mmCIF file of C-alpha atoms in Angstrom:
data_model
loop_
_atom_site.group_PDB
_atom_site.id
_atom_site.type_symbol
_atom_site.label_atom_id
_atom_site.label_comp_id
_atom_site.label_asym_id
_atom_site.label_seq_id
_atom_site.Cartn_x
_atom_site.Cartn_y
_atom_site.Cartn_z
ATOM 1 C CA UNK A 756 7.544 17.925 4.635
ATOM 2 C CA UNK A 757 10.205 15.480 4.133
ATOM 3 C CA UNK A 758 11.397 14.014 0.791
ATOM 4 C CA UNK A 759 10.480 10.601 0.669
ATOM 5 C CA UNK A 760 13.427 8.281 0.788
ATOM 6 C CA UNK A 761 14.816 5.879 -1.618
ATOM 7 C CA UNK A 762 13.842 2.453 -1.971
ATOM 8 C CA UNK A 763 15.353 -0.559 -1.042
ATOM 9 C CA UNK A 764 18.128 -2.316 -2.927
ATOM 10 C CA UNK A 765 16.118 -3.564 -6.255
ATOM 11 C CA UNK A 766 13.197 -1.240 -6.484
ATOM 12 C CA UNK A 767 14.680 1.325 -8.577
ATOM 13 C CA UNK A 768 12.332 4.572 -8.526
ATOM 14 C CA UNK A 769 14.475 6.068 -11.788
ATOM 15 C CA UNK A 770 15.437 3.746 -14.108
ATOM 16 C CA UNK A 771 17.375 3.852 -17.514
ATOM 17 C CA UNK A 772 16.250 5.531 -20.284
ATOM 18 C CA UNK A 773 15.519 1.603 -21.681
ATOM 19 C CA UNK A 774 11.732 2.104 -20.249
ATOM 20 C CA UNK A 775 11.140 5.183 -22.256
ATOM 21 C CA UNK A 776 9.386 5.450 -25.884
ATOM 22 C CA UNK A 777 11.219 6.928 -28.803
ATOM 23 C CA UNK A 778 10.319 10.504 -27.736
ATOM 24 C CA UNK A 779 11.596 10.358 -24.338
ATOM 25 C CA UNK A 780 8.788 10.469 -22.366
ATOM 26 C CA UNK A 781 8.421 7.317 -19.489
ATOM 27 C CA UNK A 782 5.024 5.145 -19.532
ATOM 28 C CA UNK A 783 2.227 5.449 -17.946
ATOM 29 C CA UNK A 784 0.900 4.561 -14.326
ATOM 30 C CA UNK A 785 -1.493 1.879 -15.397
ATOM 31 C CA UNK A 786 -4.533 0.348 -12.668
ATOM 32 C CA UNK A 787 -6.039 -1.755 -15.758
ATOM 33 C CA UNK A 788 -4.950 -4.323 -17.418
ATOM 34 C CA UNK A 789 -1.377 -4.438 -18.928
ATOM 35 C CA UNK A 790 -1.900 -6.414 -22.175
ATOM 36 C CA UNK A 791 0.899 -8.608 -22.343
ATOM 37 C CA UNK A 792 1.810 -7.223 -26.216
ATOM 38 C CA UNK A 793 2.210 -4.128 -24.357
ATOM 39 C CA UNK A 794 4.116 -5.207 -21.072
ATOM 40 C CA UNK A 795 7.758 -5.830 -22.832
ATOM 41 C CA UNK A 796 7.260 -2.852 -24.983
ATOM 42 C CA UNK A 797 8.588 0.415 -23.997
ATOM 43 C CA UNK A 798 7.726 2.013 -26.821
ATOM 44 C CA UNK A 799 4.150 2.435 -25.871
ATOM 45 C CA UNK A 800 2.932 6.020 -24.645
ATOM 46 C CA UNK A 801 0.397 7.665 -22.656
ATOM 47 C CA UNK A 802 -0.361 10.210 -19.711
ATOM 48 C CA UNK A 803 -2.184 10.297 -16.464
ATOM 49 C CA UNK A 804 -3.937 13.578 -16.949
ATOM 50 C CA UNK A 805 -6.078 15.335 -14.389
ATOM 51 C CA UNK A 806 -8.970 16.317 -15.273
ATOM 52 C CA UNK A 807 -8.464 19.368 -13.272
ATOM 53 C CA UNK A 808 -5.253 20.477 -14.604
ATOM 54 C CA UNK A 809 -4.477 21.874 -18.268
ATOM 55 C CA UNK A 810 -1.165 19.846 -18.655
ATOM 56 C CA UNK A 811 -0.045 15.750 -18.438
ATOM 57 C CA UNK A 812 1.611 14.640 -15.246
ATOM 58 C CA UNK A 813 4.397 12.329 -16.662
ATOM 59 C CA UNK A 814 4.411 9.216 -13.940
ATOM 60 C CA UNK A 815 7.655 7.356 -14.229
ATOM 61 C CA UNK A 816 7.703 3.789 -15.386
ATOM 62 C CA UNK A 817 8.789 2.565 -12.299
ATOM 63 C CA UNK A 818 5.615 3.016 -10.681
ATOM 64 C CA UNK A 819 4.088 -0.216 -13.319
ATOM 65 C CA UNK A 820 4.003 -2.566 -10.902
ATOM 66 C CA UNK A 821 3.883 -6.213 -12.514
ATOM 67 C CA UNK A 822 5.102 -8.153 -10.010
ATOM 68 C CA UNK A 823 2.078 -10.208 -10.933
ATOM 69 C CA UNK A 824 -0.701 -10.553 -13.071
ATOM 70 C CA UNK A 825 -3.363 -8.184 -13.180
ATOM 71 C CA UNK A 826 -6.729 -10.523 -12.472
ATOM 72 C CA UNK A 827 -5.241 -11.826 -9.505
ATOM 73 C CA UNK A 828 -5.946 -8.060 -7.833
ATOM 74 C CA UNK A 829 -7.999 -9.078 -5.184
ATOM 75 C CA UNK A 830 -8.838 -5.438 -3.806
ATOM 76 C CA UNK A 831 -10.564 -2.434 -5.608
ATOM 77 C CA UNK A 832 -12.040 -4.387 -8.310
ATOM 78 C CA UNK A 833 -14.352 -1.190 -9.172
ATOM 79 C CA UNK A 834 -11.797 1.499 -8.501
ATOM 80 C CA UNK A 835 -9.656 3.460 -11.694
ATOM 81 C CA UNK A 836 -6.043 4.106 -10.078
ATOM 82 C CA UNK A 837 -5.368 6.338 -13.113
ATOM 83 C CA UNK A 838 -8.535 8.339 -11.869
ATOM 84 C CA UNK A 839 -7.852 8.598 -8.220
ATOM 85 C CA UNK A 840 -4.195 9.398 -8.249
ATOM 86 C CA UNK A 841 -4.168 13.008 -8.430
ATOM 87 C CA UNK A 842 -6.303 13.140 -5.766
ATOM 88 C CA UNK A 843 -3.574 10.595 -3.907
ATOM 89 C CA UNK A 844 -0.542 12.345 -4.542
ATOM 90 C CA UNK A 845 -2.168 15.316 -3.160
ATOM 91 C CA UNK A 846 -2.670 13.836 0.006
ATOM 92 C CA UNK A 847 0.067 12.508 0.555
ATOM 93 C CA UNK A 848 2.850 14.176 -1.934
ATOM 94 C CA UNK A 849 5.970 12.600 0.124
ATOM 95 C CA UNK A 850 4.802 9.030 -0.682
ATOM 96 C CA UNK A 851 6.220 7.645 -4.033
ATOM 97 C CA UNK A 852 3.975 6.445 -6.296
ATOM 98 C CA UNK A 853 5.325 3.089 -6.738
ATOM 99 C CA UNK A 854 4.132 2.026 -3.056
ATOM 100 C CA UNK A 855 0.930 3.723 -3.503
ATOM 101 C CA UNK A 856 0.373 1.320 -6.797
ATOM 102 C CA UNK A 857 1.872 -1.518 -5.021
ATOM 103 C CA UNK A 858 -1.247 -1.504 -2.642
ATOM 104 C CA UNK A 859 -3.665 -1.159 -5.048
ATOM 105 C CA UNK A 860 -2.169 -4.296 -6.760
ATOM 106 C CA UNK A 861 -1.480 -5.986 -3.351
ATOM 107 C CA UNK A 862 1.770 -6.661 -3.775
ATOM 108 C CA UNK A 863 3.495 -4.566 -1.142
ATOM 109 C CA UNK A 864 4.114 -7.150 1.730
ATOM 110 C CA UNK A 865 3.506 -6.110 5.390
ATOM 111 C CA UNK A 866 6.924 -5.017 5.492
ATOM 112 C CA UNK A 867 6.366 -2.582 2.621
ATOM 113 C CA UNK A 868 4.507 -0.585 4.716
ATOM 114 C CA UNK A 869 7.501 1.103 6.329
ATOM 115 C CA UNK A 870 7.778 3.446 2.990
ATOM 116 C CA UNK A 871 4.462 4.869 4.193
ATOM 117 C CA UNK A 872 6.837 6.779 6.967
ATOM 118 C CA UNK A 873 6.379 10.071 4.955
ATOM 119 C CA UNK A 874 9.639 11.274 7.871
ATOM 120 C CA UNK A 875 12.017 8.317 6.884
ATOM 121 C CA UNK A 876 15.595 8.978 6.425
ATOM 122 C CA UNK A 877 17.471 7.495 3.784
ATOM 123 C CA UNK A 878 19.750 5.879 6.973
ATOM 124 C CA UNK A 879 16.818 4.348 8.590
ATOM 125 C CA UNK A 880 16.822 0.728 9.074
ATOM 126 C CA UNK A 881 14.254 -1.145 6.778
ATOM 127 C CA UNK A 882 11.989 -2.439 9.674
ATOM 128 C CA UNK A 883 9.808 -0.739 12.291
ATOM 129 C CA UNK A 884 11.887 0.612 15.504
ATOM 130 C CA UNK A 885 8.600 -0.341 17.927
ATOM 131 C CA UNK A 886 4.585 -0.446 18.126
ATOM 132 C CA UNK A 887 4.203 3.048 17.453
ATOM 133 C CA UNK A 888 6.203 3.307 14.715
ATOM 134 C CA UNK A 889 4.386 0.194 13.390
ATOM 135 C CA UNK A 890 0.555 1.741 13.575
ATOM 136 C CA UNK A 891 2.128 5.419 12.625
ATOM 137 C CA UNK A 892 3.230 3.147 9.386
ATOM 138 C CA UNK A 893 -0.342 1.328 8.986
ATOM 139 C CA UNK A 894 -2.733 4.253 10.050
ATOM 140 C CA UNK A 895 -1.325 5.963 6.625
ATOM 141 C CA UNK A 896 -1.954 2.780 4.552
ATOM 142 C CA UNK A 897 -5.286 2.633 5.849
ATOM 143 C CA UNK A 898 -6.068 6.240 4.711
ATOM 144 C CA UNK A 899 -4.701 5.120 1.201
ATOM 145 C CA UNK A 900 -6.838 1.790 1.397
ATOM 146 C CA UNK A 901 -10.032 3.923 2.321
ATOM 147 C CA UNK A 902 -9.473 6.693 -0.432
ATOM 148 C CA UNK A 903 -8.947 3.567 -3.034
ATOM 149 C CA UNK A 904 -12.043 1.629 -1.588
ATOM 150 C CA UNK A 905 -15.056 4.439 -3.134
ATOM 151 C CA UNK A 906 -15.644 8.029 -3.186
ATOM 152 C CA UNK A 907 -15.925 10.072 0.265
ATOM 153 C CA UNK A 908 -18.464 9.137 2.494
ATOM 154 C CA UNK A 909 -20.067 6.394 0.471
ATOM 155 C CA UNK A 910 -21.802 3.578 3.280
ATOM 156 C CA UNK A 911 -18.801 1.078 1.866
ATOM 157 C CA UNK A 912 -16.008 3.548 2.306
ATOM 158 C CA UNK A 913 -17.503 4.461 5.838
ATOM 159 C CA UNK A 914 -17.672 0.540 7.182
ATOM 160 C CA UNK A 915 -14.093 -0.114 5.697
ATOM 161 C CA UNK A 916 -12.980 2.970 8.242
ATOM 162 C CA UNK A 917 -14.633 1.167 10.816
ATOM 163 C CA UNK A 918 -13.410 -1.978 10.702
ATOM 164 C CA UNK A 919 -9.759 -0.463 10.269
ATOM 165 C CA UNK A 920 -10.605 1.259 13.206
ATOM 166 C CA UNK A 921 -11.298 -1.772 15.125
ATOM 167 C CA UNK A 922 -8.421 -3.663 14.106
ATOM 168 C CA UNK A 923 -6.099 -0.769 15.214
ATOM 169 C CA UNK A 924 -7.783 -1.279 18.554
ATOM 170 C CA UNK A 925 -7.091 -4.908 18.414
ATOM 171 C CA UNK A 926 -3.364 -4.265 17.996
ATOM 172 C CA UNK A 927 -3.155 -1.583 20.700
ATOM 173 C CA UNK A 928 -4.994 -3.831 22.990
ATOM 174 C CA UNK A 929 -2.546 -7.393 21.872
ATOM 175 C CA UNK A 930 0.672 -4.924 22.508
ATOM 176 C CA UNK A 931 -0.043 -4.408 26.313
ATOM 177 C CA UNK A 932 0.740 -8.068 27.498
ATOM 178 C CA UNK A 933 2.274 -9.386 23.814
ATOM 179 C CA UNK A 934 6.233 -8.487 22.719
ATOM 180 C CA UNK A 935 6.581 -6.372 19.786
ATOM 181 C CA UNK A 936 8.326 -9.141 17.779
ATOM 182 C CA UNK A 937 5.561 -11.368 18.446
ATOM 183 C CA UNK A 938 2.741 -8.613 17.426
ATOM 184 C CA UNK A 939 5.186 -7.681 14.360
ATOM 185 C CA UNK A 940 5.305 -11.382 13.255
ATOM 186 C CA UNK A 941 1.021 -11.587 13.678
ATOM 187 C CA UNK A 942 0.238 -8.364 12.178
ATOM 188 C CA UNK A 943 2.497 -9.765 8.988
ATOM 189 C CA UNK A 944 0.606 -12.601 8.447
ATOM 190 C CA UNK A 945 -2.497 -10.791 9.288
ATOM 191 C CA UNK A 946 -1.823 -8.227 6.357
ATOM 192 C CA UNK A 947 -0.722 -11.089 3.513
ATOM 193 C CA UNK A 948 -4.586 -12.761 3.762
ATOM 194 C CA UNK A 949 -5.419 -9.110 3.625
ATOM 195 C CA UNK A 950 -3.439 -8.676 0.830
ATOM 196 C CA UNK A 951 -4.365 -12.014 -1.232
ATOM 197 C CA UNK A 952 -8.312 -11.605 -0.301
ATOM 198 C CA UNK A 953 -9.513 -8.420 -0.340
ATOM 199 C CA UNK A 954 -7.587 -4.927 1.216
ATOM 200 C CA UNK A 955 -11.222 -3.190 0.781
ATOM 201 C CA UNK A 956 -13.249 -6.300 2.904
ATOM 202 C CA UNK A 957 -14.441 -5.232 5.918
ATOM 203 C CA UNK A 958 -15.416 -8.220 7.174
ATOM 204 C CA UNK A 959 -11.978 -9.226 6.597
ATOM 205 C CA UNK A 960 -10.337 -6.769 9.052
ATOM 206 C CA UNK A 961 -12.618 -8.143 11.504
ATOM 207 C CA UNK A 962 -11.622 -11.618 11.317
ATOM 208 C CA UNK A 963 -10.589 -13.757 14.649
ATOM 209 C CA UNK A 964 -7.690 -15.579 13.045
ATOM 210 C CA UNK A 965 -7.132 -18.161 15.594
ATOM 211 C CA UNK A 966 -4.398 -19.756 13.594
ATOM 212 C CA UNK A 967 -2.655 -16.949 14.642
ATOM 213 C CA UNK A 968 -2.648 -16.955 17.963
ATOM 214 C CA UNK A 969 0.703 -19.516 18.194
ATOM 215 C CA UNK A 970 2.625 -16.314 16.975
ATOM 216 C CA UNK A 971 2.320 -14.150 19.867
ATOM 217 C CA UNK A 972 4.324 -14.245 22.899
ATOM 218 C CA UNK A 973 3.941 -12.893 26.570
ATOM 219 C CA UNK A 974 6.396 -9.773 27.874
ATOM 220 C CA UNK A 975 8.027 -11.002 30.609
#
């Protein structure tokens, strides 16, 4: 499989040695709380162990996403990200973490998604090419989303799938008579409510969003 590529300008994935404590060693990959006497202080260490393995997996400190304040996470109120990432990186090992952590904190953007393209090339324009490569792009954040909403096969985990599934079928059914521009643009502002109330509501997925509908445009 593919390396995953670099990120866009400003998301460093390997910064300077300024966000590493006096022994070297980068901080942690954090899903609680970052207490704010801790957030400015790179000193501070700790590990992501799996409880599987006999050694610490190191996660660099680029994957601390604080782009905004921890109690406004809207999604996964119940779920440990320092628990479940093992079991996400072996899934899906091309993904960087710092995407993966990004939509557990809801702070991706619907354009973020494009990183989930586990076959990108560092030369690949930022932006989906068409509709396919658009739902290729959101059936693999919907796998994350699921594996972050509860443990396998648990009745919430298994409605979440569903409504995913549904929505997919919503977009496949708007891109027959709607441009792709026009189903880009909705599917956006579909996934920022998404991302502001609740990644893991089902009921959310399934929402008519008539305000919407001014967005999409007829082929001709």
């Amino acid at each position: 499989m593919d390396n995953f590529p670099s990120p866009p300008t400003g998301v460093p994935l390997h910064p300077s040695n300024s966000n590493s404590n006096s022994s070297g060693h980068p901080a942690p990959l954090m899903n609680d709380p970052i207490p704010p006497e801790h957030q400015h202080q790179p000193s501070q260490q700790s590990f992501l162990r799996d409880a599987s393995s006999t050694h610490s997996s190191l996660i660099p400190p680029s994957t601390i996403d604080t782009s905004a304040p921890e109690d406004s996470r809207a999604s996964f109120r119940t779920t440990s990200l320092t628990a479940l990432f093992p079991t996400l990186q072996a899934r899906f090992p091309s993904i960087d973490p710092l995407y993966i952590t990004k939509t557990f904190r809801g702070t991706i953007g619907p354009t973020g998604l494009i990183w989930f393209d586990i076959g990108r090339q560092d030369t690949s324009p930022l932006d989906f090419s068409d509709f396919q490569h658009l739902l290729y792009c959101f059936e693999i954040y919907g796998q994350i989303v699921c594996m972050m909403a509860g443990p396998q096969g648990t009745e919430a985990q298994l409605e979440l799938q569903s409504a995913l599934a549904d929505y997919r079928i919503r977009l496949l059914k708007m891109s027959k008579w709607a441009t792709f521009e026009s189903v880009k643009e909705w599917h956006g502002a579909f996934l920022e409510r998404r991302f502001q109330c609740g990644q893991d509501d089902p009921e959310g997925w399934r929402e008519k969003r008539e305000d919407l509908e001014m967005l999409l445009r007829r082929k001709m």
